[in-house]
Amino acid sequence: MKLIGLVGEQAGGKGSFVSVLKEISNENIQVVSSSAILLEILKTLSIEPSRPNFKKLFLSLSKVFGVDFLTQAVKLRIKGLPAETSVVVYDSVRMPVDVRMVRVFNDSYLVYVTADRQVRYERARARKEKAGEGDMPYNVFLEHEDAENERYVPDIGQSAEFKIKNNGNFGWLQAQIADTWKKINKSV
């Protein structure tokens, strides 16, 4: 099983990476996400899934259970995937502990998908993935960038084996993802 750890700032293109990879490969790809685990908790508690609420939940649980609580939950989900899974994409690498967990797996790679801040801000507002993003002011976007769970992303990204600067159009991004996938397959 290959494990691809995706690292990137908000609205950098991680979701697009996953969609394109599923489209171009003939592999059984499973996606594991820290955000999905936090979303399950927020939904269970009937709390709005806004970026500030994700942050509050993460910080609160980190204080009680340690900074690696979410990473350990992700690791358990990965290990519990069906045996026929050939590629796992962990789309939420954000902290050094996440990188260490990815590296526990033999056939693992880090891919950094990023874009300039203004481009990502415009994408976040357009996609409205989390509550409040559609009308989010730029200064609030910048505050999210400085959150505890975001501050390591650029440094981790620089240490990734593969980097994709997602400032171009979707066709350009598709070509970059295809090239990255080809290189990952040659690494075996």
PDB file of C-alpha atoms in Angstrom:
ATOM      1  CA  MET A   1       0.000   0.000   0.000  1.00  0.00           C
ATOM      2  CA  LYS A   2       1.214   3.475  -0.914  1.00  0.00           C
ATOM      3  CA  LEU A   3       0.501   6.300   1.510  1.00  0.00           C
ATOM      4  CA  ILE A   4       0.407   9.832   0.154  1.00  0.00           C
ATOM      5  CA  GLY A   5       0.436  12.500   2.833  1.00  0.00           C
ATOM      6  CA  LEU A   6      -1.027  15.710   1.428  1.00  0.00           C
ATOM      7  CA  VAL A   7       0.129  18.925   3.012  1.00  0.00           C
ATOM      8  CA  GLY A   8      -1.145  22.336   2.044  1.00  0.00           C
ATOM      9  CA  GLU A   9      -2.720  25.500   3.283  1.00  0.00           C
ATOM     10  CA  GLN A  10      -6.470  26.037   3.247  1.00  0.00           C
ATOM     11  CA  ALA A  11      -7.889  26.112  -0.295  1.00  0.00           C
ATOM     12  CA  GLY A  12      -4.536  25.149  -1.795  1.00  0.00           C
ATOM     13  CA  GLY A  13      -5.935  22.310  -3.900  1.00  0.00           C
ATOM     14  CA  LYS A  14      -5.729  19.172  -1.740  1.00  0.00           C
ATOM     15  CA  GLY A  15      -9.287  18.148  -2.597  1.00  0.00           C
ATOM     16  CA  SER A  16      -8.625  18.696  -6.288  1.00  0.00           C
ATOM     17  CA  PHE A  17      -5.489  16.564  -5.998  1.00  0.00           C
ATOM     18  CA  VAL A  18      -7.560  13.687  -4.613  1.00  0.00           C
ATOM     19  CA  SER A  19     -10.272  14.036  -7.293  1.00  0.00           C
ATOM     20  CA  VAL A  20      -7.774  14.096 -10.134  1.00  0.00           C
ATOM     21  CA  LEU A  21      -5.733  11.206  -8.710  1.00  0.00           C
ATOM     22  CA  LYS A  22      -8.872   9.055  -8.488  1.00  0.00           C
ATOM     23  CA  GLU A  23      -9.679   9.978 -12.074  1.00  0.00           C
ATOM     24  CA  ILE A  24      -6.261   9.219 -13.598  1.00  0.00           C
ATOM     25  CA  SER A  25      -5.200   6.131 -11.668  1.00  0.00           C
ATOM     26  CA  ASN A  26      -6.509   2.599 -11.835  1.00  0.00           C
ATOM     27  CA  GLU A  27      -5.878   2.113  -8.125  1.00  0.00           C
ATOM     28  CA  ASN A  28      -8.232   1.441  -5.233  1.00  0.00           C
ATOM     29  CA  ILE A  29      -7.768   4.802  -3.481  1.00  0.00           C
ATOM     30  CA  GLN A  30      -9.084   5.529  -0.013  1.00  0.00           C
ATOM     31  CA  VAL A  31      -8.975   8.995   1.555  1.00  0.00           C
ATOM     32  CA  VAL A  32      -8.471   9.522   5.276  1.00  0.00           C
ATOM     33  CA  SER A  33      -8.979  12.990   6.676  1.00  0.00           C
ATOM     34  CA  SER A  34      -8.436  14.590  10.080  1.00  0.00           C
ATOM     35  CA  SER A  35     -11.141  17.082   9.186  1.00  0.00           C
ATOM     36  CA  ALA A  36     -13.636  14.258   8.608  1.00  0.00           C
ATOM     37  CA  ILE A  37     -13.026  12.954  12.127  1.00  0.00           C
ATOM     38  CA  LEU A  38     -13.535  16.419  13.620  1.00  0.00           C
ATOM     39  CA  LEU A  39     -16.606  16.954  11.422  1.00  0.00           C
ATOM     40  CA  GLU A  40     -18.177  13.757  12.766  1.00  0.00           C
ATOM     41  CA  ILE A  41     -17.772  15.086  16.315  1.00  0.00           C
ATOM     42  CA  LEU A  42     -19.185  18.522  15.454  1.00  0.00           C
ATOM     43  CA  LYS A  43     -22.185  16.965  13.682  1.00  0.00           C
ATOM     44  CA  THR A  44     -22.823  14.594  16.588  1.00  0.00           C
ATOM     45  CA  LEU A  45     -22.885  17.593  18.913  1.00  0.00           C
ATOM     46  CA  SER A  46     -25.023  19.660  16.474  1.00  0.00           C
ATOM     47  CA  ILE A  47     -22.336  22.345  16.311  1.00  0.00           C
ATOM     48  CA  GLU A  48     -21.898  24.385  13.130  1.00  0.00           C
ATOM     49  CA  PRO A  49     -18.919  23.068  11.108  1.00  0.00           C
ATOM     50  CA  SER A  50     -17.167  26.421  10.784  1.00  0.00           C
ATOM     51  CA  ARG A  51     -13.398  26.857  10.661  1.00  0.00           C
ATOM     52  CA  PRO A  52     -13.377  28.481  14.149  1.00  0.00           C
ATOM     53  CA  ASN A  53     -15.306  25.506  15.570  1.00  0.00           C
ATOM     54  CA  PHE A  54     -12.904  23.015  13.984  1.00  0.00           C
ATOM     55  CA  LYS A  55     -10.056  24.970  15.570  1.00  0.00           C
ATOM     56  CA  LYS A  56     -11.718  25.108  19.016  1.00  0.00           C
ATOM     57  CA  LEU A  57     -12.476  21.391  18.957  1.00  0.00           C
ATOM     58  CA  PHE A  58      -8.942  20.485  17.891  1.00  0.00           C
ATOM     59  CA  LEU A  59      -7.316  22.702  20.519  1.00  0.00           C
ATOM     60  CA  SER A  60      -9.636  21.508  23.294  1.00  0.00           C
ATOM     61  CA  LEU A  61      -9.100  17.836  22.562  1.00  0.00           C
ATOM     62  CA  SER A  62      -5.340  18.401  22.163  1.00  0.00           C
ATOM     63  CA  LYS A  63      -5.162  19.872  25.673  1.00  0.00           C
ATOM     64  CA  VAL A  64      -6.920  16.874  27.164  1.00  0.00           C
ATOM     65  CA  PHE A  65      -5.592  13.997  25.035  1.00  0.00           C
ATOM     66  CA  GLY A  66      -2.289  15.347  23.678  1.00  0.00           C
ATOM     67  CA  VAL A  67      -1.328  16.929  20.387  1.00  0.00           C
ATOM     68  CA  ASP A  68      -1.178  13.552  18.638  1.00  0.00           C
ATOM     69  CA  PHE A  69      -4.748  12.428  19.453  1.00  0.00           C
ATOM     70  CA  LEU A  70      -6.002  13.144  15.945  1.00  0.00           C
ATOM     71  CA  THR A  71      -2.946  11.636  14.261  1.00  0.00           C
ATOM     72  CA  GLN A  72      -3.473   8.428  16.226  1.00  0.00           C
ATOM     73  CA  ALA A  73      -7.128   8.327  15.144  1.00  0.00           C
ATOM     74  CA  VAL A  74      -6.027   8.733  11.505  1.00  0.00           C
ATOM     75  CA  LYS A  75      -3.451   5.961  11.885  1.00  0.00           C
ATOM     76  CA  LEU A  76      -6.136   3.618  13.246  1.00  0.00           C
ATOM     77  CA  ARG A  77      -8.405   4.456  10.304  1.00  0.00           C
ATOM     78  CA  ILE A  78      -5.595   3.756   7.836  1.00  0.00           C
ATOM     79  CA  LYS A  79      -4.789   0.418   9.459  1.00  0.00           C
ATOM     80  CA  GLY A  80      -8.487  -0.483   9.398  1.00  0.00           C
ATOM     81  CA  LEU A  81      -8.926   0.038   5.654  1.00  0.00           C
ATOM     82  CA  PRO A  82      -9.798  -2.968   3.464  1.00  0.00           C
ATOM     83  CA  ALA A  83      -6.846  -5.131   2.376  1.00  0.00           C
ATOM     84  CA  GLU A  84      -7.539  -4.375  -1.300  1.00  0.00           C
ATOM     85  CA  THR A  85      -6.741  -0.688  -0.733  1.00  0.00           C
ATOM     86  CA  SER A  86      -3.683   0.074  -2.851  1.00  0.00           C
ATOM     87  CA  VAL A  87      -3.327   3.810  -2.185  1.00  0.00           C
ATOM     88  CA  VAL A  88      -4.257   5.831   0.862  1.00  0.00           C
ATOM     89  CA  VAL A  89      -4.328   9.604   0.686  1.00  0.00           C
ATOM     90  CA  TYR A  90      -4.092  11.265   4.082  1.00  0.00           C
ATOM     91  CA  ASP A  91      -5.266  14.720   3.060  1.00  0.00           C
ATOM     92  CA  SER A  92      -4.610  16.586   6.318  1.00  0.00           C
ATOM     93  CA  VAL A  93      -0.881  16.578   7.104  1.00  0.00           C
ATOM     94  CA  ARG A  94      -0.462  19.706   9.217  1.00  0.00           C
ATOM     95  CA  MET A  95       1.776  18.965  12.187  1.00  0.00           C
ATOM     96  CA  PRO A  96       5.212  17.349  12.655  1.00  0.00           C
ATOM     97  CA  VAL A  97       3.502  14.428  14.416  1.00  0.00           C
ATOM     98  CA  ASP A  98       1.505  13.815  11.201  1.00  0.00           C
ATOM     99  CA  VAL A  99       4.724  13.602   9.193  1.00  0.00           C
ATOM    100  CA  ARG A 100       6.188  11.096  11.660  1.00  0.00           C
ATOM    101  CA  MET A 101       3.055   8.965  11.348  1.00  0.00           C
ATOM    102  CA  VAL A 102       3.195   9.036   7.539  1.00  0.00           C
ATOM    103  CA  ARG A 103       6.835   7.934   7.664  1.00  0.00           C
ATOM    104  CA  VAL A 104       5.929   4.855   9.724  1.00  0.00           C
ATOM    105  CA  PHE A 105       4.555   3.387   6.500  1.00  0.00           C
ATOM    106  CA  ASN A 106       7.201   1.983   4.149  1.00  0.00           C
ATOM    107  CA  ASP A 107       5.888   3.241   0.815  1.00  0.00           C
ATOM    108  CA  SER A 108       5.021   6.813   1.842  1.00  0.00           C
ATOM    109  CA  TYR A 109       5.326  10.202   0.177  1.00  0.00           C
ATOM    110  CA  LEU A 110       4.599  13.797   1.104  1.00  0.00           C
ATOM    111  CA  VAL A 111       3.029  16.012  -1.547  1.00  0.00           C
ATOM    112  CA  TYR A 112       2.742  19.757  -0.940  1.00  0.00           C
ATOM    113  CA  VAL A 113      -0.110  21.424  -2.819  1.00  0.00           C
ATOM    114  CA  THR A 114      -0.089  25.178  -2.388  1.00  0.00           C
ATOM    115  CA  ALA A 115      -1.013  28.451  -4.048  1.00  0.00           C
ATOM    116  CA  ASP A 116      -0.485  32.132  -3.383  1.00  0.00           C
ATOM    117  CA  ARG A 117      -2.533  33.531  -0.473  1.00  0.00           C
ATOM    118  CA  GLN A 118      -4.777  35.745  -2.577  1.00  0.00           C
ATOM    119  CA  VAL A 119      -5.579  32.861  -4.928  1.00  0.00           C
ATOM    120  CA  ARG A 120      -6.429  30.594  -1.989  1.00  0.00           C
ATOM    121  CA  TYR A 121      -8.552  33.297  -0.364  1.00  0.00           C
ATOM    122  CA  GLU A 122     -10.621  33.728  -3.510  1.00  0.00           C
ATOM    123  CA  ARG A 123     -11.018  29.950  -3.847  1.00  0.00           C
ATOM    124  CA  ALA A 124     -12.083  29.566  -0.205  1.00  0.00           C
ATOM    125  CA  ARG A 125     -14.752  32.236  -0.633  1.00  0.00           C
ATOM    126  CA  ALA A 126     -15.988  30.691  -3.882  1.00  0.00           C
ATOM    127  CA  ARG A 127     -16.167  27.078  -2.678  1.00  0.00           C
ATOM    128  CA  LYS A 128     -17.771  27.789   0.733  1.00  0.00           C
ATOM    129  CA  GLU A 129     -16.587  24.419   2.046  1.00  0.00           C
ATOM    130  CA  LYS A 130     -16.927  25.429   5.683  1.00  0.00           C
ATOM    131  CA  ALA A 131     -19.614  27.594   7.224  1.00  0.00           C
ATOM    132  CA  GLY A 132     -18.843  31.309   6.891  1.00  0.00           C
ATOM    133  CA  GLU A 133     -16.223  31.025   4.149  1.00  0.00           C
ATOM    134  CA  GLY A 134     -18.402  32.622   1.474  1.00  0.00           C
ATOM    135  CA  ASP A 135     -18.361  36.038   3.133  1.00  0.00           C
ATOM    136  CA  MET A 136     -15.077  35.732   5.025  1.00  0.00           C
ATOM    137  CA  PRO A 137     -13.016  38.953   5.112  1.00  0.00           C
ATOM    138  CA  TYR A 138      -9.357  38.685   4.116  1.00  0.00           C
ATOM    139  CA  ASN A 139      -8.109  39.479   7.632  1.00  0.00           C
ATOM    140  CA  VAL A 140     -10.109  36.513   9.018  1.00  0.00           C
ATOM    141  CA  PHE A 141      -8.622  34.274   6.326  1.00  0.00           C
ATOM    142  CA  LEU A 142      -5.160  35.398   7.460  1.00  0.00           C
ATOM    143  CA  GLU A 143      -6.042  34.651  11.099  1.00  0.00           C
ATOM    144  CA  HIS A 144      -6.920  31.084  10.083  1.00  0.00           C
ATOM    145  CA  GLU A 145      -3.507  30.805   8.437  1.00  0.00           C
ATOM    146  CA  ASP A 146      -1.843  31.607  11.777  1.00  0.00           C
ATOM    147  CA  ALA A 147      -3.821  29.043  13.776  1.00  0.00           C
ATOM    148  CA  GLU A 148      -1.963  26.419  15.814  1.00  0.00           C
ATOM    149  CA  ASN A 149      -2.993  23.646  13.422  1.00  0.00           C
ATOM    150  CA  GLU A 150      -1.774  25.619  10.371  1.00  0.00           C
ATOM    151  CA  ARG A 151       1.525  27.153  11.439  1.00  0.00           C
ATOM    152  CA  TYR A 152       3.734  24.190  10.496  1.00  0.00           C
ATOM    153  CA  VAL A 153       2.287  23.692   7.010  1.00  0.00           C
ATOM    154  CA  PRO A 154       4.835  25.792   5.033  1.00  0.00           C
ATOM    155  CA  ASP A 155       7.846  24.136   6.701  1.00  0.00           C
ATOM    156  CA  ILE A 156       6.427  20.642   6.274  1.00  0.00           C
ATOM    157  CA  GLY A 157       5.618  21.524   2.674  1.00  0.00           C
ATOM    158  CA  GLN A 158       9.215  22.474   2.003  1.00  0.00           C
ATOM    159  CA  SER A 159      10.337  19.040   3.194  1.00  0.00           C
ATOM    160  CA  ALA A 160       7.895  17.202   0.888  1.00  0.00           C
ATOM    161  CA  GLU A 161       9.241  15.018  -1.907  1.00  0.00           C
ATOM    162  CA  PHE A 162       6.807  16.586  -4.354  1.00  0.00           C
ATOM    163  CA  LYS A 163       5.580  20.188  -4.597  1.00  0.00           C
ATOM    164  CA  ILE A 164       2.751  21.528  -6.719  1.00  0.00           C
ATOM    165  CA  LYS A 165       2.228  25.288  -6.991  1.00  0.00           C
ATOM    166  CA  ASN A 166      -1.470  25.542  -7.823  1.00  0.00           C
ATOM    167  CA  ASN A 167      -1.766  29.082  -9.214  1.00  0.00           C
ATOM    168  CA  GLY A 168      -2.693  28.027 -12.746  1.00  0.00           C
ATOM    169  CA  ASN A 169      -5.832  26.699 -14.352  1.00  0.00           C
ATOM    170  CA  PHE A 170      -7.341  23.275 -13.690  1.00  0.00           C
ATOM    171  CA  GLY A 171      -5.748  21.720 -16.780  1.00  0.00           C
ATOM    172  CA  TRP A 172      -2.321  22.768 -15.568  1.00  0.00           C
ATOM    173  CA  LEU A 173      -3.064  21.290 -12.124  1.00  0.00           C
ATOM    174  CA  GLN A 174      -4.186  18.007 -13.701  1.00  0.00           C
ATOM    175  CA  ALA A 175      -0.889  17.783 -15.607  1.00  0.00           C
ATOM    176  CA  GLN A 176       1.112  18.433 -12.423  1.00  0.00           C
ATOM    177  CA  ILE A 177      -0.798  15.757 -10.522  1.00  0.00           C
ATOM    178  CA  ALA A 178      -0.333  13.249 -13.362  1.00  0.00           C
ATOM    179  CA  ASP A 179       3.411  13.989 -13.380  1.00  0.00           C
ATOM    180  CA  THR A 180       3.617  13.580  -9.598  1.00  0.00           C
ATOM    181  CA  TRP A 181       1.706  10.283  -9.750  1.00  0.00           C
ATOM    182  CA  LYS A 182       4.049   9.000 -12.457  1.00  0.00           C
ATOM    183  CA  LYS A 183       7.082   9.869 -10.285  1.00  0.00           C
ATOM    184  CA  ILE A 184       5.560   8.209  -7.220  1.00  0.00           C
ATOM    185  CA  ASN A 185       5.021   5.026  -9.213  1.00  0.00           C
ATOM    186  CA  LYS A 186       8.631   5.091 -10.449  1.00  0.00           C
ATOM    187  CA  SER A 187       9.850   5.396  -6.839  1.00  0.00           C
ATOM    188  CA  VAL A 188       8.848   1.824  -6.085  1.00  0.00           C
TER     189      VAL A 188
END
